[in-house]
Structure formats: C-alpha cells, structure tokens
Coordinates of C-alpha atoms in Angstrom, one line a residue:
M1 CA 6.1 -26.6 -23.7
E2 CA 4.1 -23.4 -22.9
K3 CA 0.5 -22.6 -22.7
I4 CA -0.9 -19.0 -22.6
R5 CA -4.3 -18.0 -21.3
Y6 CA -6.2 -15.4 -19.3
I7 CA -8.2 -15.8 -16.1
D8 CA -10.5 -13.3 -14.4
G9 CA -8.8 -11.4 -11.6
P10 CA -10.2 -8.9 -9.1
S11 CA -8.9 -5.9 -11.2
G12 CA -9.5 -7.4 -14.7
R13 CA -8.1 -10.3 -16.7
L14 CA -4.8 -11.7 -15.7
A15 CA -2.4 -13.0 -18.3
V16 CA -1.0 -16.4 -17.5
K17 CA 1.8 -18.5 -19.0
M18 CA 2.2 -22.1 -18.1
D19 CA 5.5 -23.9 -18.6
L20 CA 4.9 -27.7 -18.7
P21 CA 7.3 -30.5 -17.9
P22 CA 8.5 -33.0 -20.4
G23 CA 6.1 -35.8 -20.9
F24 CA 3.2 -33.8 -19.4
D25 CA 0.0 -35.8 -19.1
E26 CA -3.2 -34.2 -17.8
T27 CA -4.4 -37.5 -16.5
R28 CA -1.9 -37.5 -13.6
R29 CA -1.0 -35.2 -10.8
W30 CA 1.9 -32.8 -11.0
P31 CA 3.5 -30.4 -8.5
V32 CA 2.8 -26.8 -9.4
I33 CA 4.8 -23.7 -8.7
I34 CA 3.2 -20.3 -9.0
I35 CA 5.9 -17.7 -9.9
M36 CA 5.4 -14.0 -9.1
H37 CA 7.3 -11.1 -10.6
G38 CA 8.5 -8.0 -8.9
V39 CA 7.6 -4.3 -9.3
M40 CA 8.4 -2.7 -12.6
A41 CA 8.5 -6.2 -14.2
H42 CA 6.2 -8.8 -15.7
K43 CA 6.1 -12.6 -16.3
N44 CA 8.6 -12.4 -19.2
V45 CA 11.2 -10.4 -17.4
Q46 CA 14.2 -12.4 -16.1
P47 CA 14.7 -14.3 -13.9
M48 CA 11.1 -15.4 -14.1
P49 CA 11.2 -17.1 -17.6
F50 CA 14.5 -18.8 -16.7
L51 CA 13.2 -20.1 -13.4
A52 CA 9.9 -21.3 -15.0
R53 CA 11.5 -23.2 -17.9
K54 CA 14.3 -24.8 -15.9
L55 CA 12.0 -25.8 -13.0
A56 CA 9.5 -27.2 -15.6
K57 CA 12.3 -29.4 -16.9
S58 CA 12.8 -30.6 -13.3
G59 CA 9.2 -32.0 -13.3
F60 CA 7.1 -29.0 -12.2
V61 CA 4.2 -27.3 -13.8
C62 CA 5.2 -23.6 -13.6
V63 CA 2.5 -20.9 -13.7
R64 CA 3.8 -17.3 -14.1
F65 CA 1.4 -14.4 -14.6
D66 CA 1.3 -10.6 -14.8
F67 CA -0.1 -8.7 -11.8
N68 CA -2.8 -6.2 -12.6
A69 CA -1.9 -3.3 -14.9
Q70 CA 1.4 -4.9 -15.8
G71 CA 2.6 -6.9 -18.7
E72 CA -0.5 -8.2 -20.6
S73 CA -2.9 -8.1 -17.7
E74 CA -5.7 -5.5 -17.4
G75 CA -6.0 -2.8 -14.8
D76 CA -5.2 0.8 -13.9
L77 CA -1.5 1.2 -12.8
L78 CA -2.4 4.1 -10.5
K79 CA -4.7 1.8 -8.6
N80 CA -2.1 -1.0 -8.3
T81 CA -1.0 -1.8 -4.7
V82 CA 0.7 -4.6 -2.9
P83 CA -2.7 -5.7 -1.4
S84 CA -4.2 -5.7 -4.9
E85 CA -1.4 -8.0 -6.0
I86 CA -2.0 -10.3 -3.1
D87 CA -5.6 -10.5 -4.3
D88 CA -4.4 -11.3 -7.8
A89 CA -2.2 -14.0 -6.5
E90 CA -5.0 -15.5 -4.5
A91 CA -7.1 -15.6 -7.7
M92 CA -4.3 -17.4 -9.4
Y93 CA -4.0 -19.9 -6.5
T94 CA -7.7 -20.6 -6.8
F95 CA -7.4 -21.1 -10.5
V96 CA -4.5 -23.6 -10.1
Q97 CA -6.5 -25.5 -7.5
S98 CA -9.2 -26.0 -10.1
L99 CA -6.8 -27.7 -12.5
P100 CA -7.4 -31.5 -12.6
Y101 CA -3.7 -32.2 -12.8
A102 CA -2.6 -29.9 -10.0
G103 CA -0.9 -31.7 -7.1
N104 CA 1.0 -29.9 -4.4
I105 CA 1.0 -26.1 -5.0
S106 CA 4.0 -24.0 -4.0
L107 CA 4.7 -20.3 -4.4
L108 CA 7.9 -18.6 -5.7
G109 CA 8.3 -14.8 -5.7
H110 CA 11.0 -12.4 -6.7
S111 CA 11.4 -9.0 -5.1
Q112 CA 8.0 -7.5 -4.4
G113 CA 6.6 -10.8 -5.7
G114 CA 8.3 -12.4 -2.8
V115 CA 6.4 -10.2 -0.3
V116 CA 3.2 -11.0 -2.2
A117 CA 4.0 -14.8 -2.0
A118 CA 4.8 -14.7 1.7
M119 CA 1.8 -12.6 2.7
L120 CA -0.5 -14.8 0.6
A121 CA 0.9 -17.9 2.2
G122 CA 0.0 -16.4 5.6
R123 CA -3.5 -15.6 4.4
L124 CA -4.0 -19.1 3.0
E125 CA -2.8 -20.6 6.2
E126 CA -5.5 -18.8 8.1
K127 CA -8.1 -20.1 5.6
G128 CA -6.9 -23.7 5.9
T129 CA -5.6 -24.0 2.4
P130 CA -1.8 -23.2 2.7
P131 CA 0.7 -23.8 -0.1
H132 CA 2.9 -26.8 0.1
S133 CA 6.1 -24.6 0.3
V134 CA 7.3 -21.1 -0.4
G135 CA 10.4 -19.8 -2.2
L136 CA 11.5 -16.2 -2.0
A137 CA 14.3 -14.7 -4.2
S138 CA 15.5 -11.3 -2.8
P139 CA 12.1 -10.7 -1.1
G140 CA 11.3 -6.9 -1.2
V141 CA 10.9 -6.6 2.6
S142 CA 12.4 -3.0 2.4
L143 CA 9.5 -1.7 0.4
R144 CA 7.6 -0.4 3.5
D145 CA 10.6 1.6 4.7
Y146 CA 11.1 3.0 1.2
A147 CA 7.4 4.1 1.2
L148 CA 7.7 5.7 4.6
E149 CA 10.8 7.6 3.4
G150 CA 9.2 8.5 0.1
H151 CA 12.1 6.9 -1.7
F152 CA 11.5 4.9 -5.0
L153 CA 14.7 3.8 -6.8
G154 CA 16.3 7.2 -6.5
V155 CA 13.1 9.3 -7.0
R156 CA 11.8 11.0 -3.9
C157 CA 8.4 12.4 -2.9
D158 CA 6.7 13.7 0.2
P159 CA 5.7 10.5 2.1
V160 CA 3.1 12.3 4.2
N161 CA 1.3 13.9 1.3
P162 CA 2.3 11.9 -1.7
P163 CA 1.4 13.1 -5.2
E164 CA -1.1 11.3 -7.4
A165 CA 1.8 9.5 -9.1
V166 CA 5.5 9.1 -8.7
R167 CA 7.2 8.4 -12.1
V168 CA 10.3 6.2 -12.1
W169 CA 11.4 5.8 -15.7
W170 CA 8.4 4.3 -17.6
Y171 CA 6.6 3.2 -14.4
R172 CA 4.2 5.1 -12.1
F173 CA 3.7 4.4 -8.4
G174 CA 0.2 5.7 -7.5
R175 CA -0.7 7.4 -4.2
D176 CA -2.7 4.4 -3.1
Y177 CA 0.4 2.2 -3.6
I178 CA 2.5 4.5 -1.4
K179 CA 0.0 4.9 1.4
T180 CA -0.9 1.2 1.6
A181 CA 2.8 0.2 1.5
Q182 CA 3.5 2.4 4.5
T183 CA 1.4 0.2 6.8
L184 CA 1.9 -3.1 5.1
P185 CA 2.1 -5.9 7.8
I186 CA 4.8 -7.9 6.0
E187 CA 6.2 -9.7 9.0
A188 CA 2.9 -10.3 10.8
E189 CA 1.2 -11.8 7.8
S190 CA 4.2 -13.8 6.7
A191 CA 4.6 -15.3 10.2
K192 CA 1.2 -17.0 9.9
Y193 CA 2.5 -19.4 7.4
K194 CA 3.7 -22.7 9.1
G195 CA 5.2 -24.5 6.1
P196 CA 8.7 -24.7 4.7
V197 CA 10.3 -21.5 3.3
C198 CA 13.5 -21.1 1.2
I199 CA 15.0 -17.6 0.9
V200 CA 17.8 -16.7 -1.5
Q201 CA 19.6 -13.4 -1.4
G202 CA 22.4 -11.9 -3.3
S203 CA 25.3 -10.2 -1.4
A204 CA 25.6 -7.5 -4.0
D205 CA 21.9 -6.6 -4.1
R206 CA 21.7 -2.7 -4.1
I207 CA 17.9 -2.6 -4.0
I208 CA 17.0 -4.9 -1.1
P209 CA 19.7 -4.8 1.6
V210 CA 21.0 -8.1 2.8
E211 CA 20.5 -7.1 6.4
D212 CA 16.8 -6.4 5.8
V213 CA 16.3 -9.9 4.4
E214 CA 18.4 -11.6 7.1
N215 CA 16.4 -9.8 9.8
Y216 CA 13.2 -11.2 8.1
L217 CA 14.3 -14.8 8.3
G218 CA 13.1 -15.2 11.9
V219 CA 9.5 -14.7 11.2
F220 CA 9.2 -18.2 9.7
R221 CA 9.0 -21.4 11.7
D222 CA 10.8 -23.5 9.0
C223 CA 13.2 -21.4 6.9
R224 CA 16.4 -22.3 5.0
Y225 CA 18.6 -19.4 3.7
T226 CA 21.3 -19.1 1.1
R227 CA 23.3 -16.0 0.4
I228 CA 24.9 -16.0 -3.1
E229 CA 28.1 -14.0 -3.0
G230 CA 28.4 -11.4 -5.7
A231 CA 24.8 -11.8 -6.9
N232 CA 22.7 -8.6 -7.6
H233 CA 19.0 -8.1 -7.3
L234 CA 18.3 -10.0 -10.5
F235 CA 20.8 -12.7 -9.7
S236 CA 22.5 -12.0 -13.0
W237 CA 25.2 -14.6 -13.9
H238 CA 23.8 -16.7 -11.0
W239 CA 20.6 -18.1 -12.5
N240 CA 21.7 -21.7 -12.7
R241 CA 22.6 -21.7 -9.0
L242 CA 19.3 -20.0 -8.2
V243 CA 17.4 -22.7 -10.1
K244 CA 19.3 -25.5 -8.4
I245 CA 18.6 -24.1 -4.9
F246 CA 14.9 -23.9 -5.6
A247 CA 14.6 -27.1 -7.5
D248 CA 16.3 -29.0 -4.6
F249 CA 14.0 -27.2 -2.1
F250 CA 10.7 -27.8 -3.9
K251 CA 11.6 -31.5 -4.6
N252 CA 12.4 -32.2 -1.0

C-alpha cells in the first residue's frame, strides 16, 4: 500500500511517497526507513522503488521523496546543492518524527543520497536526535573529487571558474553545486554519527570506485560492509540481494 503527499521543505514543497507494510495500523509503532535517491534521479527511479516496496513487505514503513528541483518536488535546479539536499532530508526526518506511528527511524541512501544520509546522520547526532541506523548503497563519496576535477559523468568544465551550469544529458549542475561540492566535509560530518552503518558496494561500479568506498569505511565506529561481485552502480540484477542485506541489517 502506498500513500503520496507533499510536505514543506526549505526550497519548496517536497513530494513524498510512503510504502506501508502489510497489516499497517496507525495505532501502533512501526520502524521507519527514509530512502534517499542519487543525483540525476528521483524517488521512482530504481533501485529506490524496489527497495521501498520490498522493505515495506518486511515490516517497515518506507518513506521515499524527491530532493528539491527533482522529480515532483519544487525548486530551482541551478540552486540545488548537496547541502540543500541535506536540509531537505532533515525536513523529511522532522516530518517522520511527527508521525504518531513512527518508531525507530533509519536512513537509507543510494549514491549521492548516501552522502546526504551519512552527513545528515552526523548532524542529527550533534543535535541529540540521531537515526537508529544508516544504510548506504554505493555512497557517492567521490563527488568532491569529481567537482575538484571539473568532471561530471564524462562532461568536463573549469573547476576553478565553473560556468553557470554544466549540462549532462537532460540534467544541469549549477555553479553553486560545483563550488559547494569542492569543499564538502563528507568524512568529517559522517564520522560524527555513532550508530550502526551498513555499506553495500558493487565491484563493477564505474561511477563510484570501489577503493573510494572502502577508504570511507573507517570513518564510522560501527560499520559492516558487503561488496557484491559484478554489481554496477544501480545494482542491476542484484536488487534481491541488496534488499536482503539491508532488511537483515535494519531488523537486527
């Protein structure tokens, strides 16, 4: 069962889709997973829907949403940045906290959404309201290096004086995105989170190098890691295994 709604975010309304578990009853508490998509994606781009629906069948309320200026959410794409997405995610976390049936709240992010989830977890830890646990699927920890190099999925720009926008297919990376990404404190913010983390990476990922992800593991105090042989950045043909890894992690 799915519910669709909008909430107010820092950059405009955010589109939210909720996947509810079988036998859902608002009078009891349920564990919630907030699912965050990557760059050039939205809440209905795989593997987000597959993860949400399968994890809902495992007994979780799954909340997936579109970051500002993407999917069905409001906003100006040229003003979108990773920090603005962290603010979106915090607004979503606050919304979920207000739900009367929300029990433990966990975060699950794919690609750039993984960076957002990890950095938000660190921010929330400092505020004294950390998530119960954090799952990261191919976290986009290479994005800062790409921004410093002026390299965006095969399209290059001057990283010192970036243009107003860099077009990659139908998507546009704004100047603010590039400049803020160049100084993004991914490791320092992520390291503030003290709870359990599960990271899954595909050995055949051509977007986020395996070695970058494996170098990132050490920033966390409690981290379990699985490398899926042959899996690409979207974990194509490996979604069932991806779901099982995260379902087992969030349950335990």
